[in-house]
PDB file of C-alpha atoms in Angstrom:
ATOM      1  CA  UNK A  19     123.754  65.468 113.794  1.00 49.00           C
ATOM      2  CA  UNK A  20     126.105  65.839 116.747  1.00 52.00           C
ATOM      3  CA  UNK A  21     125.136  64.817 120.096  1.00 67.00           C
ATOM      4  CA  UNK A  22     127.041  64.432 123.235  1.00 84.00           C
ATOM      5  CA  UNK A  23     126.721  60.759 124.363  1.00 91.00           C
ATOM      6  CA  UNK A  24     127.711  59.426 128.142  1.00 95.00           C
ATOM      7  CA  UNK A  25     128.351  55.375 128.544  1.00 95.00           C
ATOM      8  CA  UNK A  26     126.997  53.776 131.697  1.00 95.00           C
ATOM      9  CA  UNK A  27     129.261  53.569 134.834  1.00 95.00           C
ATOM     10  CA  UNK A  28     127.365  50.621 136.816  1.00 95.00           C
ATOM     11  CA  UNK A  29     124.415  48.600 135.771  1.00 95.00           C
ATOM     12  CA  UNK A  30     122.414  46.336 137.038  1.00 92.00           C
ATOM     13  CA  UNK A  31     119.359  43.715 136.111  1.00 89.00           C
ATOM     14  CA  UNK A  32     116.312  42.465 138.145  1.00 87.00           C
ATOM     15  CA  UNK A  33     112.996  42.303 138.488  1.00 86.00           C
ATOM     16  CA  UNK A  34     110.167  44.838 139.322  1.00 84.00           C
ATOM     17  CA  UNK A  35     107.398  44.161 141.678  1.00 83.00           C
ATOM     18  CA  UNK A  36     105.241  43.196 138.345  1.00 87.00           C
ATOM     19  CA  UNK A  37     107.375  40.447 137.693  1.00 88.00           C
ATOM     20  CA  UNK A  38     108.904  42.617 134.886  1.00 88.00           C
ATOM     21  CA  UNK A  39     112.678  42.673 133.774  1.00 91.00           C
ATOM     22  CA  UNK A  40     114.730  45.663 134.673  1.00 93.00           C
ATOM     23  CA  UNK A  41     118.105  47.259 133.081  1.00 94.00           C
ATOM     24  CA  UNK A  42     119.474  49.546 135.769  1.00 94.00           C
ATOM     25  CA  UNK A  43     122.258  52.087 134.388  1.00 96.00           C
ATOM     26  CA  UNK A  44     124.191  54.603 136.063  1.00 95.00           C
ATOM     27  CA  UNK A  45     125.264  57.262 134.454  1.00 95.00           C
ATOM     28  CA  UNK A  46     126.161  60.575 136.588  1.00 92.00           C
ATOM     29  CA  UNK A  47     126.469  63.095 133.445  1.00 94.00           C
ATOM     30  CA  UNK A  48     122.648  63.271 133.108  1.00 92.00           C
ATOM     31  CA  UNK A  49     121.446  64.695 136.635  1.00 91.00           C
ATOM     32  CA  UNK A  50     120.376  68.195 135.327  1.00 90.00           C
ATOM     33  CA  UNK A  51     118.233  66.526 132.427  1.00 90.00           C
ATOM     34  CA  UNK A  52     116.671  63.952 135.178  1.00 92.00           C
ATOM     35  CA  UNK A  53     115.661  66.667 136.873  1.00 91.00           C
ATOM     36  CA  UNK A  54     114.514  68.759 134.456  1.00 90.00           C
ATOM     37  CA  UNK A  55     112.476  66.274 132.787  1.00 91.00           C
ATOM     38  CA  UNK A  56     110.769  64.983 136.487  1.00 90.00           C
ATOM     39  CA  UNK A  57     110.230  68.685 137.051  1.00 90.00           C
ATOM     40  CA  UNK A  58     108.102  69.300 134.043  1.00 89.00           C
ATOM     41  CA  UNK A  59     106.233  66.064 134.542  1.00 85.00           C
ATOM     42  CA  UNK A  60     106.981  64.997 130.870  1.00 82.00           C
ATOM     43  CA  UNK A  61     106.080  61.064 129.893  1.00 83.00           C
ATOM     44  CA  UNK A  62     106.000  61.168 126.619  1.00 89.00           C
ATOM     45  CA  UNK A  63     109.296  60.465 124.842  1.00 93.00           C
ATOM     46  CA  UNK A  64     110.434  58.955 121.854  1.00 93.00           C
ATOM     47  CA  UNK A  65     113.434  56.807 121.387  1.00 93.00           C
ATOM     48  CA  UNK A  66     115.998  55.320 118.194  1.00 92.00           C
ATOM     49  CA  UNK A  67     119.719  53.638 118.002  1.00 94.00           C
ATOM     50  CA  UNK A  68     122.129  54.269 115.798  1.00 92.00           C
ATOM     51  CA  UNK A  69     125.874  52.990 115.132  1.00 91.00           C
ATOM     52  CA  UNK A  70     128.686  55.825 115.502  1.00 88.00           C
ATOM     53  CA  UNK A  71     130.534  57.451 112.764  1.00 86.00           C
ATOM     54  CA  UNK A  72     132.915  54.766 113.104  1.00 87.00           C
ATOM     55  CA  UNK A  73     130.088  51.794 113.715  1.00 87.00           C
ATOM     56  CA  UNK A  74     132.350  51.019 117.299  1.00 91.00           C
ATOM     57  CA  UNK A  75     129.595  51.540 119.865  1.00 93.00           C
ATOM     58  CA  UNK A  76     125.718  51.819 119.820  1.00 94.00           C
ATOM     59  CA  UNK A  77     123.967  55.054 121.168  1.00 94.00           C
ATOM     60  CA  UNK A  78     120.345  55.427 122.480  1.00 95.00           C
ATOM     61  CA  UNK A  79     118.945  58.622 121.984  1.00 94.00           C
ATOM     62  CA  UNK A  80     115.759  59.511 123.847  1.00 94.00           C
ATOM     63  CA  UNK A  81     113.624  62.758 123.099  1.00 92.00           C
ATOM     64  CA  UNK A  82     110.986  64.568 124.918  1.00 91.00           C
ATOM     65  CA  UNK A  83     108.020  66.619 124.132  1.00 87.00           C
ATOM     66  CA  UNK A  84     110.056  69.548 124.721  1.00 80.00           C
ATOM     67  CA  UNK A  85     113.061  68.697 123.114  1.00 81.00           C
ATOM     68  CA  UNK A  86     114.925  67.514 125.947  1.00 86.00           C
ATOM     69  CA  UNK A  87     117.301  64.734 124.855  1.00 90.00           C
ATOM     70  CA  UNK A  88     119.865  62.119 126.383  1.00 94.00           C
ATOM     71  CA  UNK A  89     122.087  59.770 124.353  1.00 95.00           C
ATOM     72  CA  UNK A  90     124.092  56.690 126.051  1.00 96.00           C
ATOM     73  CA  UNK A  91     126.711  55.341 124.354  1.00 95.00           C
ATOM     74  CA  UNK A  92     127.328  51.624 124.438  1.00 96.00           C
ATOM     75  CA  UNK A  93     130.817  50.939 123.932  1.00 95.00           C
ATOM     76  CA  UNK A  94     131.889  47.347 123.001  1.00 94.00           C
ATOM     77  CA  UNK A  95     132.425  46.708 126.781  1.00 94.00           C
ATOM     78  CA  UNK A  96     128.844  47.738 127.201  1.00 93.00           C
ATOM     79  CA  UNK A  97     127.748  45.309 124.524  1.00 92.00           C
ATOM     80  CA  UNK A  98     126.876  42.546 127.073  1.00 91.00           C
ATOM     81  CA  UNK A  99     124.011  45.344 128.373  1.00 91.00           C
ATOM     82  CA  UNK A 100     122.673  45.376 124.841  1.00 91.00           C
ATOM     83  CA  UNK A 101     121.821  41.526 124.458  1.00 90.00           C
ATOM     84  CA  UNK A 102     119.614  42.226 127.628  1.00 89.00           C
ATOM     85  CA  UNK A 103     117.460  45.035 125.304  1.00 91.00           C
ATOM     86  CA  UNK A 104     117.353  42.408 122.622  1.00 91.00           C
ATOM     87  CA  UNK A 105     114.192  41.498 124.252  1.00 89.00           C
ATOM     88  CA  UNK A 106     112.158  44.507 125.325  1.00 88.00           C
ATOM     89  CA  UNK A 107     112.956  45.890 129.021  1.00 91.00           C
ATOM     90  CA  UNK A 108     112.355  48.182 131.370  1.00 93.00           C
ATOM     91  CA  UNK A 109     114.900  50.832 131.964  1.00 95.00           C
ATOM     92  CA  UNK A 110     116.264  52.800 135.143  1.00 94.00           C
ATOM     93  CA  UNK A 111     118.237  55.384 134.497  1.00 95.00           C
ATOM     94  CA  UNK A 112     119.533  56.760 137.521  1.00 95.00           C
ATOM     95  CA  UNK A 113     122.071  59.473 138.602  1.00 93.00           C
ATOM     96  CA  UNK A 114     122.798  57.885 141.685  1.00 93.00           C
ATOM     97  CA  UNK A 115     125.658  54.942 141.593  1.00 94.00           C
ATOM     98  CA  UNK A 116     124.376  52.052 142.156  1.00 93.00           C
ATOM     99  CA  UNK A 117     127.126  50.467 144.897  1.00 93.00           C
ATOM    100  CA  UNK A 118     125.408  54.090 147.008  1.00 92.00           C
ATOM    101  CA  UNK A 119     121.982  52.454 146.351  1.00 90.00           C
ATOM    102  CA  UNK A 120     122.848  48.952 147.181  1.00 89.00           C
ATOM    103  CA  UNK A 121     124.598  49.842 150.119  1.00 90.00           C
ATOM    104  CA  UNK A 122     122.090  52.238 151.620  1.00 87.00           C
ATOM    105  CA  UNK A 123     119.271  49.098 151.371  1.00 85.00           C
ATOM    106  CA  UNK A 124     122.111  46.531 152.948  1.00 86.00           C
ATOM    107  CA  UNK A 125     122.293  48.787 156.111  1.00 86.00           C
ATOM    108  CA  UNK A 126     118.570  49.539 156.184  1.00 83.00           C
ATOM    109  CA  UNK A 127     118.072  46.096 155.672  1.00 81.00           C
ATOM    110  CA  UNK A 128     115.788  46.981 153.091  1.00 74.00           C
ATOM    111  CA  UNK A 129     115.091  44.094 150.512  1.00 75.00           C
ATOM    112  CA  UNK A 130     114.144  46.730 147.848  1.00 76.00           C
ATOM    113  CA  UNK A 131     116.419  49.762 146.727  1.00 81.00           C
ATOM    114  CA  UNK A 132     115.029  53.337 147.087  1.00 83.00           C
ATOM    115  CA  UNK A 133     114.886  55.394 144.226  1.00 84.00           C
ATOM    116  CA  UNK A 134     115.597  58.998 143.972  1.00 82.00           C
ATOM    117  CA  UNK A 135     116.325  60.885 140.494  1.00 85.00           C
ATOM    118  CA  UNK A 136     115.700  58.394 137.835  1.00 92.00           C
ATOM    119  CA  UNK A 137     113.727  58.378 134.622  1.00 93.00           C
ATOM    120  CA  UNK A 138     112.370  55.212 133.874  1.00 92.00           C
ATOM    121  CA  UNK A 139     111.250  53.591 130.111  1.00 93.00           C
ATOM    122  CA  UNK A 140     108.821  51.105 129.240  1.00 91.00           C
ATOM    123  CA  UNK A 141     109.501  47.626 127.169  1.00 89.00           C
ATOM    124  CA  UNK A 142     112.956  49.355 125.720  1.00 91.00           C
ATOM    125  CA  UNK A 143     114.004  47.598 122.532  1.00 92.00           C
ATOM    126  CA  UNK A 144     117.531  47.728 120.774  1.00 93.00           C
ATOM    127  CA  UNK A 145     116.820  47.220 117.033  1.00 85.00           C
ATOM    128  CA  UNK A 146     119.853  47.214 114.687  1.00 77.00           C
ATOM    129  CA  UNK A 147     120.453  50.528 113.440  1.00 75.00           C
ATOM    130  CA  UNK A 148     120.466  50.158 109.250  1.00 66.00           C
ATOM    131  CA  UNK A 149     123.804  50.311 108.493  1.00 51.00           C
ATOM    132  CA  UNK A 150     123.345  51.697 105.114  1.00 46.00           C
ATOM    133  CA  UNK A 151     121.764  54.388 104.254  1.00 40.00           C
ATOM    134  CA  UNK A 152     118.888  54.749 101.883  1.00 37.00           C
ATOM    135  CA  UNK A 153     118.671  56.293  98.590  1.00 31.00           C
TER     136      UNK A 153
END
């Protein structure tokens, strides 16, 4: 199966309000499907890893109900955000950069940044993809 994969631009870790841990990622390619997804209200989503062709990056692929689907590819300069999902996380995914966000909250003086279009995911988990395949 083919499927287009974008690697994050920025990222960034911290905590929500609930004490939670939080992987921010940036990645501008996936506007249209952020709002799309908001749009129809859609929660429900299922998500796997696998290895590329070449097993030189990682890609999460998450599916909706309605067969909406985004793929980020984690390259091996990406693999530093992966150790983070080794224990489960929640995930921004935002379409704004986050320097724009930071900055906007420095001159509010805001100790929070404001969201706009993101999709967010619940106790993420990177498992190993199998690297052989069954028989």
């Amino acid at each position: 199966m083919f499927t287009q994969a974008y690697s994050p631009e920025q990222s960034a870790f911290g905590k929500l309000e609930n004490g939670r841990d939080v992987l921010i990622l940036y990645v501008k390619e996936f506007s249209e499907q952020v709002r799309s997804i908001n749009q129809s209200g859609l929660s429900k989503y299922t998500y796997h890893w696998f290895a590329t062709e070449h097993k030189d990056a990682y890609v999460l692929q998450v599916t909706w109900e309605n067969e909406i689907h985004i793929a980020i590819r984690f390259n091996p300069q990406h693999f530093g955000l992966i150790d983070q999902l080794l224990q489960p996380k929640d995930v921004i995914l935002t379409t704004t950069p986050i320097s724009l966000l930071m900055e906007k909250a420095q001159i509010s003086d805001y100790n929070f940044i404001e969201f706009n279009d993101v999709l967010t995911f619940s106790k993420l988990l990177f498992e190993v993809p199998n690297s052989e395949y069954e028989s």
